[in-house]
């Protein structure tokens, strides 16, 4: 007998390959999109805070933030709380591109779910949030939500 999680794994694999949901405005790559999304929700963050939040080593975050700085998406600022570590915050350009990327993704979701009721979308969202929060609980890394 196949466990329900076997079918879920297969559907998750299919979800990751669908071009409609991956075809975004192209303004941001995936790592920049996630980085900017986190900073927007949480506020300015240091490399060590980003490392802890993403579960990535600081060298990886140094590369990602350096690329984001070169692209004008983030800037380094003194810690607003007076700490010694400098923090990254989103620039106006970064906020604009993040909004464009998000709008593009939402447009794709609107196309996919055009025949869904608001109740169906809400139920799907609730299950997806539950799935994500359970992963966060197990990993010890919660993601703040707006």
Coordinates of C-alpha atoms in Angstrom, one line a residue:
X1 CA 0.0 0.0 0.0
X2 CA 1.3 3.4 -0.9
X3 CA 1.4 5.9 2.0
X4 CA -0.3 9.3 1.4
X5 CA 3.1 11.0 1.7
X6 CA 4.2 9.1 -1.4
X7 CA 1.5 10.7 -3.4
X8 CA 2.3 14.1 -1.8
X9 CA 6.0 13.8 -2.7
X10 CA 5.1 13.2 -6.3
X11 CA 2.7 16.2 -6.4
X12 CA 5.4 18.4 -4.7
X13 CA 7.8 17.3 -7.4
X14 CA 5.3 18.2 -10.1
X15 CA 4.6 21.6 -8.4
X16 CA 8.3 22.5 -8.5
X17 CA 8.5 21.9 -12.3
X18 CA 5.5 23.9 -13.5
X19 CA 6.8 26.7 -15.7
X20 CA 3.7 28.9 -15.1
X21 CA 4.5 29.3 -11.5
X22 CA 8.3 29.6 -12.1
X23 CA 7.9 32.1 -15.0
X24 CA 8.2 35.4 -13.1
X25 CA 9.2 38.8 -14.3
X26 CA 12.8 37.8 -14.2
X27 CA 13.7 40.8 -12.2
X28 CA 15.0 38.7 -9.2
X29 CA 16.5 35.3 -8.9
X30 CA 15.0 33.0 -6.3
X31 CA 17.6 33.6 -3.6
X32 CA 17.2 37.4 -4.0
X33 CA 13.5 37.1 -3.9
X34 CA 13.6 35.1 -0.6
X35 CA 16.3 37.3 0.9
X36 CA 14.3 40.5 0.2
X37 CA 11.1 38.9 1.4
X38 CA 12.6 38.0 4.7
X39 CA 14.2 41.4 5.2
X40 CA 11.0 43.2 4.3
X41 CA 9.0 41.2 6.9
X42 CA 11.6 41.3 9.7
X43 CA 13.5 44.5 9.1
X44 CA 17.2 45.1 8.7
X45 CA 19.3 41.9 9.4
X46 CA 22.9 41.1 9.9
X47 CA 24.8 38.3 8.2
X48 CA 24.6 36.2 11.4
X49 CA 20.8 36.8 11.7
X50 CA 20.4 35.9 8.0
X51 CA 22.5 32.8 8.5
X52 CA 20.4 31.7 11.4
X53 CA 17.2 32.5 9.7
X54 CA 18.0 30.5 6.5
X55 CA 20.1 27.8 8.0
X56 CA 23.0 28.7 5.7
X57 CA 26.6 29.3 6.4
X58 CA 27.8 32.9 6.5
X59 CA 29.9 32.5 3.4
X60 CA 26.8 31.7 1.4
X61 CA 25.0 34.7 2.8
X62 CA 28.0 36.9 2.1
X63 CA 27.8 35.9 -1.5
X64 CA 24.1 36.4 -1.7
X65 CA 24.1 39.8 0.0
X66 CA 27.2 41.0 -2.0
X67 CA 25.3 40.1 -5.2
X68 CA 22.2 41.9 -3.9
X69 CA 24.3 45.0 -3.0
X70 CA 25.9 45.0 -6.5
X71 CA 22.5 44.9 -8.0
X72 CA 21.3 47.8 -5.8
X73 CA 18.7 45.7 -4.0
X74 CA 20.0 46.1 -0.4
X75 CA 22.4 48.4 1.4
X76 CA 24.4 48.1 4.5
X77 CA 23.5 50.3 7.4
X78 CA 24.6 50.7 11.0
X79 CA 22.6 48.6 13.4
X80 CA 19.5 50.7 14.2
X81 CA 19.6 49.2 17.8
X82 CA 23.2 50.3 18.3
X83 CA 24.9 46.9 18.0
X84 CA 28.3 46.7 16.3
X85 CA 27.2 44.5 13.4
X86 CA 26.1 46.2 10.2
X87 CA 22.8 45.2 8.8
X88 CA 21.2 44.9 5.4
X89 CA 18.0 46.8 4.5
X90 CA 16.1 46.9 1.2
X91 CA 16.7 49.8 -1.1
X92 CA 13.9 51.5 -3.0
X93 CA 15.0 49.6 -6.1
X94 CA 14.9 46.3 -4.2
X95 CA 11.4 47.0 -2.8
X96 CA 10.2 47.9 -6.3
X97 CA 11.6 44.8 -7.9
X98 CA 10.3 42.6 -5.0
X99 CA 6.8 44.1 -5.6
X100 CA 7.0 43.4 -9.3
X101 CA 8.2 39.9 -8.8
X102 CA 5.4 39.2 -6.2
X103 CA 2.8 40.7 -8.6
X104 CA 4.0 38.4 -11.4
X105 CA 3.8 35.3 -9.1
X106 CA 0.3 36.3 -7.9
X107 CA -0.8 36.8 -11.6
X108 CA 0.3 33.2 -12.3
X109 CA -1.6 32.0 -9.3
X110 CA -4.7 33.9 -10.3
X111 CA -4.5 32.1 -13.7
X112 CA -4.1 28.7 -12.2
X113 CA -6.8 29.2 -9.6
X114 CA -9.3 31.2 -11.8
X115 CA -12.0 28.5 -11.4
X116 CA -11.3 28.0 -7.7
X117 CA -13.7 29.5 -5.1
X118 CA -12.3 31.9 -2.5
X119 CA -13.1 29.2 0.1
X120 CA -11.1 26.6 -1.8
X121 CA -8.1 29.0 -2.1
X122 CA -8.4 29.8 1.6
X123 CA -8.5 26.1 2.5
X124 CA -5.5 25.4 0.3
X125 CA -3.6 28.3 1.8
X126 CA -4.4 27.1 5.4
X127 CA -3.1 23.6 4.6
X128 CA 0.1 25.0 3.0
X129 CA 0.7 27.3 6.0
X130 CA 0.2 24.4 8.3
X131 CA 2.7 22.4 6.3
X132 CA 5.2 25.2 6.3
X133 CA 4.9 26.0 10.0
X134 CA 5.3 22.3 10.8
X135 CA 8.6 22.3 8.8
X136 CA 9.6 25.4 10.6
X137 CA 8.8 23.9 14.0
X138 CA 10.9 20.8 13.2
X139 CA 13.8 22.8 11.8
X140 CA 13.7 25.3 14.7
X141 CA 13.6 28.2 12.2
X142 CA 10.3 30.1 12.1
X143 CA 9.5 32.5 9.3
X144 CA 7.7 35.7 10.3
X145 CA 4.5 36.3 8.4
X146 CA 3.1 39.7 7.6

